[in-house]
C-alpha positions in Angstrom: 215.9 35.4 -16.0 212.8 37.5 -14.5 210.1 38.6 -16.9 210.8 42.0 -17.4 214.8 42.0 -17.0 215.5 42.9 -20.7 212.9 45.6 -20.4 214.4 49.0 -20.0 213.1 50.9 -16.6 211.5 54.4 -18.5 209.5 51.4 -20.3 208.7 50.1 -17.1 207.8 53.0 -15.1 205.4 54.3 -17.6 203.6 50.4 -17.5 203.3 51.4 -14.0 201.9 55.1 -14.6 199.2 53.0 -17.2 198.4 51.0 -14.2 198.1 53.0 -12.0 196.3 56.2 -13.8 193.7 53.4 -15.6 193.7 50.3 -15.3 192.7 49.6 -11.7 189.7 48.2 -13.1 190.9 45.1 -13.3 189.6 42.6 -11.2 192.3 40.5 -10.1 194.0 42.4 -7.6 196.4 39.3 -7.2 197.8 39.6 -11.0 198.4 43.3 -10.6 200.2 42.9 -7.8 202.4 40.0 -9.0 203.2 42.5 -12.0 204.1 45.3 -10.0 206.3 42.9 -7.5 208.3 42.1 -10.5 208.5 44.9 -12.2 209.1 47.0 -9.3 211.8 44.9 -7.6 213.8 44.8 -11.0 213.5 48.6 -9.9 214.1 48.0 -6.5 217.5 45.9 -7.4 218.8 48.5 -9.5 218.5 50.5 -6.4 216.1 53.2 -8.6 213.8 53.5 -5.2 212.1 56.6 -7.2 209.6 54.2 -9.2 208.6 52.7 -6.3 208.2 55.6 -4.4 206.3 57.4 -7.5 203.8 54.7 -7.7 203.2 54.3 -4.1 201.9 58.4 -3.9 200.0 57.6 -7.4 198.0 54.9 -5.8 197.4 57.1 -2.3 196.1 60.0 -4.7 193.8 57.6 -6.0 192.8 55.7 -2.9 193.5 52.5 -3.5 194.3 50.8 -0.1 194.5 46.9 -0.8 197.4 48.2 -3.8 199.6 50.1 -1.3 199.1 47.4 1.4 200.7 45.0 -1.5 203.4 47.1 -2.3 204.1 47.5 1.4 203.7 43.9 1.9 206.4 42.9 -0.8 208.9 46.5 -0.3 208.6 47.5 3.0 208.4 50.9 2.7 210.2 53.2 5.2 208.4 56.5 7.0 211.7 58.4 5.8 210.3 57.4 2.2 206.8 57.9 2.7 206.8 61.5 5.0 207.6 63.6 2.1 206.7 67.3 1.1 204.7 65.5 -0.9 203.0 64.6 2.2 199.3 66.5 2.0 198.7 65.2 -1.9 198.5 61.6 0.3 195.7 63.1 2.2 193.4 62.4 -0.8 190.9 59.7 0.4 190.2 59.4 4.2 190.5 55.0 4.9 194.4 56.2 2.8 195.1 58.9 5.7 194.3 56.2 8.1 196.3 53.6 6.8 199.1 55.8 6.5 198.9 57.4 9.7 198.7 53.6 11.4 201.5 52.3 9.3 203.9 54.7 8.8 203.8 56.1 12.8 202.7 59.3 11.7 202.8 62.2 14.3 201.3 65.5 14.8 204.9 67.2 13.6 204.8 65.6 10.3 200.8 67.1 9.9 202.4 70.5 10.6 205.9 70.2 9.1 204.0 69.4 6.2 201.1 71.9 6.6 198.3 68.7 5.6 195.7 70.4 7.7 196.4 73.3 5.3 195.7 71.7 2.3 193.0 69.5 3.3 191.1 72.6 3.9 192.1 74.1 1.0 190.8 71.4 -1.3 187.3 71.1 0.7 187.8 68.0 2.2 185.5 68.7 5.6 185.8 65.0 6.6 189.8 64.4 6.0 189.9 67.8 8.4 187.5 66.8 10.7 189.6 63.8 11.3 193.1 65.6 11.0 191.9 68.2 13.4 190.5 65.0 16.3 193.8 62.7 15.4 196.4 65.1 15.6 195.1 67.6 18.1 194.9 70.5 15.5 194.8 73.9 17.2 193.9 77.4 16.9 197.6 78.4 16.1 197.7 75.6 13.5 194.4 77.2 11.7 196.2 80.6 12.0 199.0 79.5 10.7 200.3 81.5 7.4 197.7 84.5 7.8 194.8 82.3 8.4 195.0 80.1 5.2 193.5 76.8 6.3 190.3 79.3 6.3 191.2 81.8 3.3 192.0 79.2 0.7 188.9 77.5 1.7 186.6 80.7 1.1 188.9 81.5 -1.9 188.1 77.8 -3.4 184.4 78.1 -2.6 184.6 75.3 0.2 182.0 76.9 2.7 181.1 74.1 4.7 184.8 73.8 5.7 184.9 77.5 6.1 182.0 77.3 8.0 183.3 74.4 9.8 186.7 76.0 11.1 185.0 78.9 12.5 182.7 77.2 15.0 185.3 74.4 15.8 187.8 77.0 16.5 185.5 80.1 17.4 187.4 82.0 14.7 186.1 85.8 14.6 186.9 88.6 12.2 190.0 89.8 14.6 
């Protein structure tokens, strides 16, 4: 019998919301992890994929690289799990959007299926947009998309060196 197999899941998933949301200051990656492996694969068993899926975008919002490379290391996560409306929240912390992008194949259609470069902008994140924009070949149309919101919900947040940014990468004018 496994650790946690008399433990009901809710239990379990809010363990993993604990974990995840504040107690990442622990220092042994290596117990976490062994945790999470048997905690989530009792998930995993019962086929309840969401858990797993749930913590994976927690720790992607919170940047935590060497977690998600354990939990793809002992789940093997598929793109078709991963590339999700949820998709720009991922976006958080740029080494995340690299890692993702590298392991989960992603392409230039999920970016703009998704409408990341959209929200990157909109939260201020000049660097994560810089490197959306060089990666996957962002365009003029893409920055125009939705009535120019990459640029207005960037002004309308206060993020000026992104606003500023988009208009001399992409020579937008008042037009």
């Amino acid at each position: 019998m496994a650790p946690f197999d008399e433990i009901p899941i809710e239990i379990l998933a809010r363990i993993l919301e604990f974990l995840v949301d504040d107690c990442f200051m622990l220092e042994t990656l290596l117990q976490v992890c062994k945790f999470w492996t048997a905690a989530l694969k009792m998930a995993y068993n019962n086929d309840d994929h969401r858990w797993i899926i749930s913590a994976f975008h927690a720790l992607c919002r919170k940047g935590k690289r060497k977690e998600l490379e354990c939990m793809q290391m002992n789940f093997n996560l598929e793109s078709e799990q991963v590339i999700t409306p949820r998709l720009p929240a991922l976006f958080k912390h740029l080494h995340v959007a690299q890692w993702l992008t590298s392991t989960f194949n992603l392409t230039a259609h999920d970016v703009r299926f998704y409408k990341v470069f959209r929200v990157v902008c909109a939260r201020g994140d000049l660097s994560i947009a810089q490197w959306v924009q060089s990666t996957f070949n962002t365009t003029i149309d893409d920055v125009r998309q939705d009535h120019n919101d990459a640029l207005s919900l960037a002004c309308s947040n206060g993020h000026l060196a992104v606003a500023h940014w988009l208009t001399l990468t992409f020579n937008l004018t008042a037009e």
